[in-house]
Short mmCIF file of C-alpha atoms in Angstrom, two decimals:
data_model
loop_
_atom_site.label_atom_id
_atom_site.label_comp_id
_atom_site.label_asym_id
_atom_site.label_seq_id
_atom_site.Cartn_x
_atom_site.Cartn_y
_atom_site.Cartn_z
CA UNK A 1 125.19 7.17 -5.76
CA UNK A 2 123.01 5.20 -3.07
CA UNK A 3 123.78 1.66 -2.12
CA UNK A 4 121.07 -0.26 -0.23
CA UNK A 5 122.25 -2.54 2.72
CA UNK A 6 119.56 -5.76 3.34
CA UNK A 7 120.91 -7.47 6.96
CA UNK A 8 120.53 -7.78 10.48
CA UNK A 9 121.88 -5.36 12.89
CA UNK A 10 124.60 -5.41 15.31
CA UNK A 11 124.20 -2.76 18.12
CA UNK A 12 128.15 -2.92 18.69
CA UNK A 13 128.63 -1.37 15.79
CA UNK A 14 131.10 -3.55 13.68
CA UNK A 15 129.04 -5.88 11.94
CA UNK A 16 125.74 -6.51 9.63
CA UNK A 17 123.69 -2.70 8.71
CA UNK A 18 126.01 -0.43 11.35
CA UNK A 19 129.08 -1.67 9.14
CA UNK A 20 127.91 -1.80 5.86
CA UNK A 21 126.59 1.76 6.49
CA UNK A 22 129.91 3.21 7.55
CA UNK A 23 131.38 0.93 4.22
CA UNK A 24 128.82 3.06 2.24
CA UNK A 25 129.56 6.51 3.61
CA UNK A 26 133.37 6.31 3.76
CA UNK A 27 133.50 5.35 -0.10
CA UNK A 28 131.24 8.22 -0.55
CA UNK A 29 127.87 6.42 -1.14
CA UNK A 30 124.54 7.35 0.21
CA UNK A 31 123.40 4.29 2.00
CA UNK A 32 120.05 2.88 2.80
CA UNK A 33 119.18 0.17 4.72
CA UNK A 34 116.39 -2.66 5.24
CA UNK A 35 116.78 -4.58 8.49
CA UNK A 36 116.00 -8.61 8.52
CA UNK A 37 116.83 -9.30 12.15
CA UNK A 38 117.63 -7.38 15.45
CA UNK A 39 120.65 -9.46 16.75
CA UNK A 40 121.78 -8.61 20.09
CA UNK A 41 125.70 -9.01 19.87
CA UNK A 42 128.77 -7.84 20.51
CA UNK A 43 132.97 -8.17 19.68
CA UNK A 44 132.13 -11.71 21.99
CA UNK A 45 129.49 -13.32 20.34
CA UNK A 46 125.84 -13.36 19.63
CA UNK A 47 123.54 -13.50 22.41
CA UNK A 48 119.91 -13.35 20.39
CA UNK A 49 118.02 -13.21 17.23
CA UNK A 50 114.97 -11.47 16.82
CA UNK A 51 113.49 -11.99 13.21
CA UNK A 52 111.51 -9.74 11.96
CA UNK A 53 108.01 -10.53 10.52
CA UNK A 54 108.75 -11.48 6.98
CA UNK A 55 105.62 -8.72 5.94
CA UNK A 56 107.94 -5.95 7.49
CA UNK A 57 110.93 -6.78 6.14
CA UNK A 58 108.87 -6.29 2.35
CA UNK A 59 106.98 -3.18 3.53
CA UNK A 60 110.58 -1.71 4.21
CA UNK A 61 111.68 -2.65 0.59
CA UNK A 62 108.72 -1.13 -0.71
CA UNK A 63 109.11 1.39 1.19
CA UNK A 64 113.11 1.97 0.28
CA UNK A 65 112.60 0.47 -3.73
CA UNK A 66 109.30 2.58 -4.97
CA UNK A 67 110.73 6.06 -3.90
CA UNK A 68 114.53 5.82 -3.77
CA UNK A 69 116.92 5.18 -6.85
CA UNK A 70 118.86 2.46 -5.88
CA UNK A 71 121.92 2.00 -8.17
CA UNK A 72 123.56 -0.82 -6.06
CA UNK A 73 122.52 -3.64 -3.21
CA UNK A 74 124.09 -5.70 -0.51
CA UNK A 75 122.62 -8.25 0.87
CA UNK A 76 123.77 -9.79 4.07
CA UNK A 77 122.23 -11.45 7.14
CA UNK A 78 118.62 -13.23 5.68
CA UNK A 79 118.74 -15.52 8.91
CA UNK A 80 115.30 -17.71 7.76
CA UNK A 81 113.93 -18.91 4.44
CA UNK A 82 110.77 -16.20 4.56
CA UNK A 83 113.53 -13.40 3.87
CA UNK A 84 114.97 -15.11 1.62
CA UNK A 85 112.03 -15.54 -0.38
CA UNK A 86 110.62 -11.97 0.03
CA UNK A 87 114.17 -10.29 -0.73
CA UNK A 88 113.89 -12.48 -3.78
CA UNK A 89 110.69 -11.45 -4.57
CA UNK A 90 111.70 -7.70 -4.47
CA UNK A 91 114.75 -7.86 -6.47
CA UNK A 92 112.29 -9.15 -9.13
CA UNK A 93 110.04 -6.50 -9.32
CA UNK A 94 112.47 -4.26 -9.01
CA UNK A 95 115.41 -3.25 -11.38
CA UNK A 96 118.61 -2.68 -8.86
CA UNK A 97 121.54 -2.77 -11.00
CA UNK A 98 124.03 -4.47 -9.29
CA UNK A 99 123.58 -6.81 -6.18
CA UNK A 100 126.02 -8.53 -3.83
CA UNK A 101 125.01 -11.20 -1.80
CA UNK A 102 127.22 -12.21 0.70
CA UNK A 103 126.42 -15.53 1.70
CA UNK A 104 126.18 -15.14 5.64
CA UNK A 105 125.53 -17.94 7.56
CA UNK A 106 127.77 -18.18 10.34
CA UNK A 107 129.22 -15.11 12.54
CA UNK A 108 132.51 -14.74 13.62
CA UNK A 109 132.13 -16.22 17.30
CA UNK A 110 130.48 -19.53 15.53
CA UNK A 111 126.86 -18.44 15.93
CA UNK A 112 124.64 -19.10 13.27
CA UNK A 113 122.86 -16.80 11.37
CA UNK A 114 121.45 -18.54 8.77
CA UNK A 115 118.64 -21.31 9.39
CA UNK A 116 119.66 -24.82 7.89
CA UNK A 117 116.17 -24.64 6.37
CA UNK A 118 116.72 -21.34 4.51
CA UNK A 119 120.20 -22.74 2.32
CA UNK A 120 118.44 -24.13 -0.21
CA UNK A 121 116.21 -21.08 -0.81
CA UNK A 122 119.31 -19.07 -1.10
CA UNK A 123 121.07 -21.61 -3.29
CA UNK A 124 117.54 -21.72 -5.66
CA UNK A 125 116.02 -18.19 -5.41
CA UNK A 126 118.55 -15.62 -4.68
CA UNK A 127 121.60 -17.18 -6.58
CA UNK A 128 120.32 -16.80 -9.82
CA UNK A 129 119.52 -13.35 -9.93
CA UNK A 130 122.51 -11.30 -8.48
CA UNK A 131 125.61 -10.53 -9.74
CA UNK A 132 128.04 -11.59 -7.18
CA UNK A 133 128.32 -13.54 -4.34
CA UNK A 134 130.81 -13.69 -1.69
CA UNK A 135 131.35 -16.95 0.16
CA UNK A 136 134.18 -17.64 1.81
CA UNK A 137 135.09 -21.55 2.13
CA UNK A 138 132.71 -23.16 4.80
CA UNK A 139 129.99 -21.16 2.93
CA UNK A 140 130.70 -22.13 -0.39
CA UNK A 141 131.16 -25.86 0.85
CA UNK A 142 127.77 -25.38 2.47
CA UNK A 143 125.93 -24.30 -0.98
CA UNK A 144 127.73 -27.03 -2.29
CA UNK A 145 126.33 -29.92 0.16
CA UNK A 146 130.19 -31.20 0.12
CA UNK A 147 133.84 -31.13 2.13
CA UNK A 148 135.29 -26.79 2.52
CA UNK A 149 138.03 -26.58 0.35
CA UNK A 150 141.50 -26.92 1.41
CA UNK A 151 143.63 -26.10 -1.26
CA UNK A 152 143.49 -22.94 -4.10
CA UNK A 153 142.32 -25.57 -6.51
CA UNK A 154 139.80 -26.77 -4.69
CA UNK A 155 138.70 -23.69 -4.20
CA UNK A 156 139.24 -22.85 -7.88
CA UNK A 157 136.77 -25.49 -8.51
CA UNK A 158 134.09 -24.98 -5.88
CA UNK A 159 133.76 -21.65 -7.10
CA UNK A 160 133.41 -22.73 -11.18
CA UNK A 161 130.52 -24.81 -9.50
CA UNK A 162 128.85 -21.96 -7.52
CA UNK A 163 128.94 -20.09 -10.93
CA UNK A 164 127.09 -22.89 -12.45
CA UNK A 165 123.73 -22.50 -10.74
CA UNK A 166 123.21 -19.52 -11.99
CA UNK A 167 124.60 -16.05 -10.28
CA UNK A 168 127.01 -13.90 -12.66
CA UNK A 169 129.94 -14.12 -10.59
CA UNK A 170 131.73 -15.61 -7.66
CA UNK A 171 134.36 -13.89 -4.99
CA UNK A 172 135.73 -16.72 -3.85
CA UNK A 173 136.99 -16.07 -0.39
CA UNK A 174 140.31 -18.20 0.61
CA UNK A 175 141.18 -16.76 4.03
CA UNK A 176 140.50 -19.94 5.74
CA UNK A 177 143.23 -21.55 3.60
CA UNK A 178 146.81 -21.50 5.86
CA UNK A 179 148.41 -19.41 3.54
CA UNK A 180 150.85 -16.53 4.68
CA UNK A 181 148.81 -14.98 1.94
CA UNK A 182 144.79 -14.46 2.07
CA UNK A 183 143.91 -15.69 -2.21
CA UNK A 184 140.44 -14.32 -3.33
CA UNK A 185 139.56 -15.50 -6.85
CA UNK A 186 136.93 -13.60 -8.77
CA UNK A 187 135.25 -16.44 -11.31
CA UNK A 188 132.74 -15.43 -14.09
CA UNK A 189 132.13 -16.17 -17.17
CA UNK A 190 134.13 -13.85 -18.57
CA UNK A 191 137.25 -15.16 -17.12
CA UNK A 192 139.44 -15.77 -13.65
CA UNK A 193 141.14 -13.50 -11.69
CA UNK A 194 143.18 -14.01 -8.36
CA UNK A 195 143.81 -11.25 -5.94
CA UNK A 196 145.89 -11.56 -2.97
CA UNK A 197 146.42 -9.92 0.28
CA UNK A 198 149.16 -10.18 2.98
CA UNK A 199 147.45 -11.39 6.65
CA UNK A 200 147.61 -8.68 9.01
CA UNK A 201 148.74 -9.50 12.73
CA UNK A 202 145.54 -8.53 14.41
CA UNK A 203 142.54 -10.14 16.66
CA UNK A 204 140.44 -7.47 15.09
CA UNK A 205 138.59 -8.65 12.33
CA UNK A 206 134.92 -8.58 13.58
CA UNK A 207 132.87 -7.17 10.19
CA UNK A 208 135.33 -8.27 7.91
CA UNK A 209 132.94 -10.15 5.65
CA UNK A 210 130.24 -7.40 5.84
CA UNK A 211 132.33 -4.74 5.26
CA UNK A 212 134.02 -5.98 1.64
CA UNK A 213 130.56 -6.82 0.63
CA UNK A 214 129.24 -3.35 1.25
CA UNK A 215 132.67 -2.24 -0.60
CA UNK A 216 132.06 -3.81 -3.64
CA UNK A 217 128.60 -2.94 -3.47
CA UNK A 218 129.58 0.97 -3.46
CA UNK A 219 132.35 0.59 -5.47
CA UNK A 220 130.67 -1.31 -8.74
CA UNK A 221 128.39 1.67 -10.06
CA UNK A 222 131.99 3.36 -10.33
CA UNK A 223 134.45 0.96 -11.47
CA UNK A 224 134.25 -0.35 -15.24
CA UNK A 225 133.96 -3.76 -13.98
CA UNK A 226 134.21 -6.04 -11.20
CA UNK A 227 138.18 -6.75 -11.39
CA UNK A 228 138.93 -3.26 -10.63
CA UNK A 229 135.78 -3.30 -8.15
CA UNK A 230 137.44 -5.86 -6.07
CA UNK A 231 140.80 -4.19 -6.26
CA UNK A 232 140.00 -1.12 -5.27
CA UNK A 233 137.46 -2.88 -2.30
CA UNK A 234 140.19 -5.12 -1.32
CA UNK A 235 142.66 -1.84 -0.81
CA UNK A 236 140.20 0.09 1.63
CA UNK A 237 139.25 -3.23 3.45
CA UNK A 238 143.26 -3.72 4.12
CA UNK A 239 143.48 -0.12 5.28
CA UNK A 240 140.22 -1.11 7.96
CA UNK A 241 142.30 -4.29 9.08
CA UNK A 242 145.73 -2.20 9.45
CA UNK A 243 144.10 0.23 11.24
CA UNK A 244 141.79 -1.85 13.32
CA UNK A 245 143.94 -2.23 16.68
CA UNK A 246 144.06 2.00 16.89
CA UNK A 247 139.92 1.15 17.87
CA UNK A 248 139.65 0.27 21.46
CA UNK A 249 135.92 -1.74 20.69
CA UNK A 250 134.89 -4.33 23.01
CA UNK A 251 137.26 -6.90 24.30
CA UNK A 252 136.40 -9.67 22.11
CA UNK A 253 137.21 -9.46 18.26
CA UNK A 254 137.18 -5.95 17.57
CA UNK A 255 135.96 -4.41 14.45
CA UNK A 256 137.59 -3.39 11.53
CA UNK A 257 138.50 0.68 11.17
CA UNK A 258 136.08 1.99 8.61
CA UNK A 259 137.19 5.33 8.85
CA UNK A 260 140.95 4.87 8.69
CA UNK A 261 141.35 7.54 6.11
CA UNK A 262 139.93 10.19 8.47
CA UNK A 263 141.06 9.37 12.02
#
């Protein structure tokens, strides 16, 4: 099975390509990988964006889509409204089938990484033509142009909204609600689901986002649908969060333990 990561990079090694790679590999998926921006960061905080030419980032698609079979996609870090457009583009000339987007726009630390310019072409072009995306609240209140949600029903709600412009399905995210519990709700036509997960004691959540993306990304082409897909992505992210403080990475926000069932 190969997955296909689209993001920017993070030369710690917890975040963006580096993690979605290691989400890839340690659910035993070939992963390839088309890089929108070089970010310099670390477990502190960004310190630079370098975007790449938007002609590069399409001659690496090209590159990746007309010789490799790509039977899943995640899409993270776009970081200006030429990627956006020219990932677009490429999804629609070529048949990938099954693509997360996970709505990145702001990292960890509070850096952006998604131009204010560029929402719109995410909410217009990519939206309709993947079949999940990931938001957690301030996203989803951003692709909404309205408040972040502060209770499940908002949330609830928000999400039924996302749905309606146009993608197939919505992970709603709730773990900026105060909750002892972290609620995800999985909306699609099809129906509702709500999956929960108990908050784990730890500082060390840098990649968190990037790495259930990539999950569900490598999971789908195996799973029978996406309610099992986000069970079974949800179980290996909360090993990666139990097992984060056994890393010693950085001495900001640490990443998540990709490789907790190994060492």
């Amino acid at each position: 099975m190969n997955a296909l990561t689209i993001a920017g990079t993070d030369p710690s090694g917890g975040a963006g390509i580096q993690a979605d790679l290691k989400a890839f590999s340690a659910l035993g998926a070939y992963g390839a990988s088309v890089m929108t921006a070089l970010v310099a960061q670390n477990t502190r905080g960004v310190q630079s964006v370098h975007n790449l030419p938007p002609e590069f980032v399409a001659a690496q698609l090209e590159s990746v889509l007309s010789d490799v079979r790509i039977d899943s996609a995640k899409i993270g870090m776009l970081s200006n409204q030429d990627n956006v457009i020219v990932v677009a583009d490429a999804l629609k000339q070529y048949s990938i089938p099954y693509v997360v987007l996970d709505t990145v726009m702001v990292a960890k630390s509070g850096d952006p990484l998604l131009l204010p310019n560029a929402v719109d072409s995410l909410r217009c072009e990519l939206l309709p033509i993947v079949s999940l995306i990931t938001p957690n609240l301030p996203e989803a209140a951003v692709l909404l142009d309205e408040a972040m949600a502060k209770t499940e029903e908002q949330m609830i709600d928000q999400g039924r909204r996302l749905l309606d412009l146009g993608c197939q399905g919505v992970l709603m995210k709730g773990g900026h609600l105060s909750d002892a519990e972290s609620p995800d709700w999985l909306i699609t036509p099809q129906g509702e689901w709500r999956f929960t997960s108990l908050r784990i004691n730890t500082k060390n959540t840098h990649g968190t986002g990037c790495t259930l993306s990539a999950a569900l990304a490598a999971l789908r082409p195996r799973c029978t649908d996406w309610q099992q897909t986000v069970i079974e992505a949800k179980a290996y992210l909360q090993g990666a969060l139990e097992q984060a403080d056994s890393l010693e990475v950085g001495s900001g926000f640490g990443p998540v333990h990709h490789f907790h069932r190994w060492w």
